[in-house]
Coordinates of C-alpha atoms in Angstrom, one line a residue:
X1 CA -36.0 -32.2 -56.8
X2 CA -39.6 -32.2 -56.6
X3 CA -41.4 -29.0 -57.4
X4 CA -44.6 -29.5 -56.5
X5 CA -46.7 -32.1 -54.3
X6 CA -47.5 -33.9 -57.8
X7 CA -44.2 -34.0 -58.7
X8 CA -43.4 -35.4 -55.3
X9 CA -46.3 -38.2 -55.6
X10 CA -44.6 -39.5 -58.9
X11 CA -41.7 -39.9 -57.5
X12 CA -42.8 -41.9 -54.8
X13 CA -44.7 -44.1 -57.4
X14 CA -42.2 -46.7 -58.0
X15 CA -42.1 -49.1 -60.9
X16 CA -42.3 -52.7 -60.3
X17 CA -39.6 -54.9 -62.3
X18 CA -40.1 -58.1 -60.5
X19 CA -41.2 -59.5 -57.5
X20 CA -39.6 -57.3 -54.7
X21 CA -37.8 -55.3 -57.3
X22 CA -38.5 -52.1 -58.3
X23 CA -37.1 -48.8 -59.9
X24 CA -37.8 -45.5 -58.9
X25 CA -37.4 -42.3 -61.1
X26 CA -35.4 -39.4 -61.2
X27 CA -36.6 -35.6 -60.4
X28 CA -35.3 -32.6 -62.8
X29 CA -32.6 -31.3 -60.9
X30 CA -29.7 -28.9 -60.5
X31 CA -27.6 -31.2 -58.0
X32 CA -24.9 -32.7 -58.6
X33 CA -26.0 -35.8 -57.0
X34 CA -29.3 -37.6 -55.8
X35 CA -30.8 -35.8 -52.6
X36 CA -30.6 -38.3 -49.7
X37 CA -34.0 -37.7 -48.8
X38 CA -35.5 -38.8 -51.9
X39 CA -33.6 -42.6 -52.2
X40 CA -34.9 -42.9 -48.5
X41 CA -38.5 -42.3 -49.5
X42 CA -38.5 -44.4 -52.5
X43 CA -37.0 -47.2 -50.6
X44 CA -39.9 -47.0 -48.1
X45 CA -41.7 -47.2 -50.5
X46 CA -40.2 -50.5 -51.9
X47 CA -40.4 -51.8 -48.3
X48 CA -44.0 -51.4 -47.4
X49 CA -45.3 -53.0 -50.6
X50 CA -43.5 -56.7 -49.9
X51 CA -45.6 -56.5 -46.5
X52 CA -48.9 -57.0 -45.9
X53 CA -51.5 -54.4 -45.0
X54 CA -52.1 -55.0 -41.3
X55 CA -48.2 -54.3 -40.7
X56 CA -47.1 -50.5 -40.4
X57 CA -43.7 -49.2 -40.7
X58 CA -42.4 -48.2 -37.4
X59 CA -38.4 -47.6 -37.8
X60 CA -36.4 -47.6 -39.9
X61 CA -32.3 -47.4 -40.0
X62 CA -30.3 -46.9 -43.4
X63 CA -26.6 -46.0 -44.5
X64 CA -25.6 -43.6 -47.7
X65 CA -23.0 -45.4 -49.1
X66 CA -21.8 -43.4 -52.4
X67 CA -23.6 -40.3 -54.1
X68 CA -26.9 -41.3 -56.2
X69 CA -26.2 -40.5 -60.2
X70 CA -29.5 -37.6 -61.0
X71 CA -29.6 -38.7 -64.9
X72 CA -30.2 -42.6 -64.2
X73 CA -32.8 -44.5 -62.1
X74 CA -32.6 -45.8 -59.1
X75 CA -33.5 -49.9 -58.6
X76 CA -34.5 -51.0 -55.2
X77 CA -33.9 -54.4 -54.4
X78 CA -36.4 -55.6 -51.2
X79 CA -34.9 -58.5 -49.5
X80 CA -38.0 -60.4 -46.7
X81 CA -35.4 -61.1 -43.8
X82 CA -38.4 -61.6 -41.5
X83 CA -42.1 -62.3 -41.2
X84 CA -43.4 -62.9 -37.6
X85 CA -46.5 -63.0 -35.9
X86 CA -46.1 -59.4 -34.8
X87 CA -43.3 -58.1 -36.3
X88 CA -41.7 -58.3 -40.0
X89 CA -38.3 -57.0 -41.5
X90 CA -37.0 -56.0 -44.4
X91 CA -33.7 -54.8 -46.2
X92 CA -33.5 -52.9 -49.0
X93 CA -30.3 -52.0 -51.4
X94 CA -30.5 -49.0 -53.6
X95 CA -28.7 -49.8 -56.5
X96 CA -27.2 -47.9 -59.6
X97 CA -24.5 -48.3 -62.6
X98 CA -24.3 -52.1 -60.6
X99 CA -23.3 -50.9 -57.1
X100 CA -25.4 -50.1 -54.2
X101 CA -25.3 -46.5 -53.0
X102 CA -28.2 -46.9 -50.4
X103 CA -28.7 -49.6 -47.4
X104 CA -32.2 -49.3 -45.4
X105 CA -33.4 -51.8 -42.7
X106 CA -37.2 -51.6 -42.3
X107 CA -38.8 -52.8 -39.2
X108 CA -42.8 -53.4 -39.6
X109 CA -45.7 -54.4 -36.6
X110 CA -49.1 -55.1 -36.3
X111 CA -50.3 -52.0 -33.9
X112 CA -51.5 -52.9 -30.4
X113 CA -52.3 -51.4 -27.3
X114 CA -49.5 -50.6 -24.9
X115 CA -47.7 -48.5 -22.2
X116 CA -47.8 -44.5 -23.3
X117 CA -45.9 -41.7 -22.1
X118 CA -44.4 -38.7 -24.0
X119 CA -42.2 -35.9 -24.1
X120 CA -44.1 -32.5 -24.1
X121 CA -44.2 -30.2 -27.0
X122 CA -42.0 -26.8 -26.6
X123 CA -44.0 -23.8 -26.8
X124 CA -43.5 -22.2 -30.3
X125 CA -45.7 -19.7 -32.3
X126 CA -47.5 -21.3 -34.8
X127 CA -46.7 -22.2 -38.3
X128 CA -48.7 -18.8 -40.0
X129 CA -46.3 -17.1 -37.6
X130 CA -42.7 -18.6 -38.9
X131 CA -40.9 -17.2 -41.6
X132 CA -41.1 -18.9 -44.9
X133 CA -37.4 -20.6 -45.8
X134 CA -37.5 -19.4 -49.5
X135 CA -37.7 -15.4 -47.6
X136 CA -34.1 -16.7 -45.6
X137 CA -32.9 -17.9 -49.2
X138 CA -33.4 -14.9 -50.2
X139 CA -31.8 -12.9 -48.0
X140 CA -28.9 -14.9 -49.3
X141 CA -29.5 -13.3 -53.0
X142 CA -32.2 -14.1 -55.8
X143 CA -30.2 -17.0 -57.3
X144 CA -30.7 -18.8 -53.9
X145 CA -34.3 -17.9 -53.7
X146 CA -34.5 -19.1 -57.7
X147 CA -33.1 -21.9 -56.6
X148 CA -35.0 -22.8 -53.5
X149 CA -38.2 -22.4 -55.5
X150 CA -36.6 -25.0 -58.2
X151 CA -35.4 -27.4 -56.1
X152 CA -38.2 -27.8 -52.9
X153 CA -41.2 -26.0 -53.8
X154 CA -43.0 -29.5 -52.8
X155 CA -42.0 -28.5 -49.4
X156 CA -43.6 -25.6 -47.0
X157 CA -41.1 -24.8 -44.5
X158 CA -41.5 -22.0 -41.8
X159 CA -38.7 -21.4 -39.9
X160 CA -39.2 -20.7 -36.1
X161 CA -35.4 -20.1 -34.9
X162 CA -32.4 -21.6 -34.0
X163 CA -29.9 -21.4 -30.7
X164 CA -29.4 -17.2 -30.2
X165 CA -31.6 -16.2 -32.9
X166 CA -35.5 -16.5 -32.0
X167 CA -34.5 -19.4 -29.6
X168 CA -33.0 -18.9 -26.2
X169 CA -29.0 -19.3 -25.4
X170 CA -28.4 -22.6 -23.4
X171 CA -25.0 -23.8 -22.7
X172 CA -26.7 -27.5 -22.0
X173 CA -27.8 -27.5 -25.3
X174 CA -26.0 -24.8 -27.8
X175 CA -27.2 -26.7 -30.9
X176 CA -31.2 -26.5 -31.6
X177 CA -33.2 -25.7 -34.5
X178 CA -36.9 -25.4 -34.9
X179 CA -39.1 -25.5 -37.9
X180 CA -42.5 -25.8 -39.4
X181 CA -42.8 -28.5 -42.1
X182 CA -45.4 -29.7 -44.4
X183 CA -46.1 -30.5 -47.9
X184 CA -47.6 -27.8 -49.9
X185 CA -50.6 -29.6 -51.6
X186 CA -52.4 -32.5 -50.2
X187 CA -51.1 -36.2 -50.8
X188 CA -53.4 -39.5 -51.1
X189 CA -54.4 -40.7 -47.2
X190 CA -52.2 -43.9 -48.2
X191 CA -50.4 -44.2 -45.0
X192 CA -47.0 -45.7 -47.3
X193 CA -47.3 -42.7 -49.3
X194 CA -47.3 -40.1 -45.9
X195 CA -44.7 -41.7 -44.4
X196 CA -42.5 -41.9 -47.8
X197 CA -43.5 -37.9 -47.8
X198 CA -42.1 -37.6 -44.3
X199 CA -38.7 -39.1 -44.6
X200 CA -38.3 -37.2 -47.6
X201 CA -38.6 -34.2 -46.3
X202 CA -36.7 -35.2 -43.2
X203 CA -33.5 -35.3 -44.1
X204 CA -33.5 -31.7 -45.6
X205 CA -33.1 -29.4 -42.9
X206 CA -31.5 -32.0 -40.2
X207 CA -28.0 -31.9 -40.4
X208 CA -28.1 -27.7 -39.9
X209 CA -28.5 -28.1 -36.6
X210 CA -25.3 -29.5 -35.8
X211 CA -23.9 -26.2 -37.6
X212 CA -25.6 -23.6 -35.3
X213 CA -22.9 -22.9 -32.7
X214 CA -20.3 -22.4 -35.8
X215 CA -22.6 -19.8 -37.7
X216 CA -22.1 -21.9 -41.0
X217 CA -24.6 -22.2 -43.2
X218 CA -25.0 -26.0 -44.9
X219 CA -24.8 -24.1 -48.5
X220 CA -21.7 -22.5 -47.0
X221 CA -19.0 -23.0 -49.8
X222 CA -16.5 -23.4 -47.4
X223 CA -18.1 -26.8 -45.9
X224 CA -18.5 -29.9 -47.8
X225 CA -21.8 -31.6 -46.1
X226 CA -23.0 -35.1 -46.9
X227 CA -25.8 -37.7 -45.1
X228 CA -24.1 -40.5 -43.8
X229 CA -27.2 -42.3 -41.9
X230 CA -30.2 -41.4 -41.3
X231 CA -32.6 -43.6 -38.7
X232 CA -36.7 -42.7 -38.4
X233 CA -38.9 -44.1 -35.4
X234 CA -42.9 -43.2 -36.2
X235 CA -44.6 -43.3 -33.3
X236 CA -48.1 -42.4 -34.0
X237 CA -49.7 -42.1 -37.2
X238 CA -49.7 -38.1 -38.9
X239 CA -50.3 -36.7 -42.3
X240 CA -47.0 -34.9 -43.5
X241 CA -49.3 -32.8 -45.6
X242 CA -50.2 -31.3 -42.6
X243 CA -48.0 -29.3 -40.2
X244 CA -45.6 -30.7 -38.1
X245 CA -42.8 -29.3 -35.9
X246 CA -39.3 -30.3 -36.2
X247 CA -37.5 -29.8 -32.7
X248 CA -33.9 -30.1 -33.8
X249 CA -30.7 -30.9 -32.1
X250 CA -27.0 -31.7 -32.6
X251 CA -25.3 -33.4 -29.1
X252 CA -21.9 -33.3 -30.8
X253 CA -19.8 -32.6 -33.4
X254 CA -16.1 -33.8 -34.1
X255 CA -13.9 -35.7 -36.3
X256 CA -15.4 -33.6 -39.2
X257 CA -18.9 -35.1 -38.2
X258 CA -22.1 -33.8 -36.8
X259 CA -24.8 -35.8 -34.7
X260 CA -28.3 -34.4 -35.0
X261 CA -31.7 -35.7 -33.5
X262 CA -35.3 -34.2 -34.0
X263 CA -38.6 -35.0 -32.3
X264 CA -41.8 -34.6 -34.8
X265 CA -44.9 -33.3 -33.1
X266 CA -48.0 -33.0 -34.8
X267 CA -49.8 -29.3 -34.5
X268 CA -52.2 -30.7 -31.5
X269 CA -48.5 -31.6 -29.8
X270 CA -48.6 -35.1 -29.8
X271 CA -44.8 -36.9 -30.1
X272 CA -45.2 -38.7 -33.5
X273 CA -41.9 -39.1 -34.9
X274 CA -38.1 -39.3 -33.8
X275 CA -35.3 -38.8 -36.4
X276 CA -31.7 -39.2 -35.9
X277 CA -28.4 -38.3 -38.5
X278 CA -24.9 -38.7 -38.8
X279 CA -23.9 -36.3 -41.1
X280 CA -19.9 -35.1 -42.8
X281 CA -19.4 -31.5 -42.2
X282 CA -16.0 -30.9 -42.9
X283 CA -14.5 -27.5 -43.5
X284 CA -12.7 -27.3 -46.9
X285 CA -8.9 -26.9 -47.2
X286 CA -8.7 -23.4 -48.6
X287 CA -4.9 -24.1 -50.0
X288 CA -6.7 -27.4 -52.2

């Protein structure tokens, strides 16, 4: 995955095929398939450059369909459902080897004034106060710390606690995780290019939440995890070079699936994003 910011930035810089058609390169990588965060990013990406300027991306809802291939590129196929006065649409299919393994719905509007209210933000220590992820890597051994650095060293992640460790017991809620996110390195002001850098680091840390009252990690080898959806509403505009807290939670789990929702605040606590993911986490059959 991406290494560094730079690295991050070129992958977000998608080739243009055609009209509406584009194809979007491939990270050095370890995994065994395409990290769910990254096709989601790219096809924002794709998206935003078949509207014009004065619209900005405020949801968007998508499906992962079958795992991405790491040693081929991706082609993103932008279909213009809709183009209103206020409001425009668009769909976009993630193709590879002839066979989509991505669906995203992108909703765009022109911003206007309106009704405000928000939740407020939790009370937290600050980011220079969280533990850095790679140190809770490591305390899994140095291959997972090598690995961590490998793999998401474009990402600064600060981990604040989650339900009985660092953040109260509640029986209403039994399922929360909170973390400091940024990108490490600053990224152009191109709001396209922030929000792609958002999403992808959104759906890294999300579906962990739904594991907390079961004490499994998501790199547990007894588990076999997987993104199933993944849905984004941006409420205000925010930099994800700069720190933002990801309030996590999972309502449920069953049927060998985990819900988990997160509200983005920005450092100065306003509400600026709301993500929500099915996820698989089924436990391995230890006699297969």
């Amino acid at each position: 995955m991406a290494g560094s910011a730079g690295e991050l930035a070129s992958l977000l810089d998608l080739e243009r095929l055609e009209v509406d058609l584009y194809r979007g390169a491939q990270a050095r990588t370890e995994r065994q398939r395409v990290f769910g965060g990254q096709v989601a990013a790219q096809a924002v990406v794709a998206a935003t450059r078949s509207v014009e300027s004065q619209y900005v991306l405020h949801s968007l809802h998508s499906y992962f369909l079958r795992p991405g291939d790491t040693t081929v590129p991706i082609v993103y196929d932008v279909e213009r459902i809709r183009d209103g006065r206020s409001f425009v649409t668009r769909r976009v299919s993630a193709r590879q080897h002839g066979r989509p393994i991505y669906y995203m719905t992108a909703n765009f509007q022109i911003p206007e004034p309106g009704l405000e209210h928000q939740d407020r933000m939790p009370e937290v220590p600050g980011p220079e106060q969280g533990m850095p992820l790679v140190e809770l890597a490591r305390s899994r051994g140095p291959e997972a710390a090598e690995q961590w650095e490998r793999e998401w060293s474009a990402l600064d992640i600060r981990y604040v606690g989650i339900t009985g460790q660092g953040l109260p017991e509640d029986p209403d809620q039994p399922a929360r995780a909170r973390l400091w996110i940024k990108v490490d390195g600053e990224l152009a002001a191109d709001p396209t290019v922030q929000q792609a850098a958002f999403t992808y680091a959104s759906d890294l840390t999300l579906l962990g939440a739904a594991l907390v009252p079961h004490g499994i990690h998501i790199a547990s080898p007894r588990l076999q995890p997987a993104s199933l959806d993944h849905t984004i509403w941006f409420h205000r505009p925010f930099r994800a070079d700069e720190w933002w807290l990801y309030d996590q939670f999972s309502p449920f789990a069953g049927g060998a699936r985990g819900l988990a929702l997160a509200r983005v605040f920005s450092q100065s606590g306003e509400l600026v994003a709301t993500v929500a993911q099915e996820g698989l986490i089924r436990l391995r059959d230890d006699r297969s």
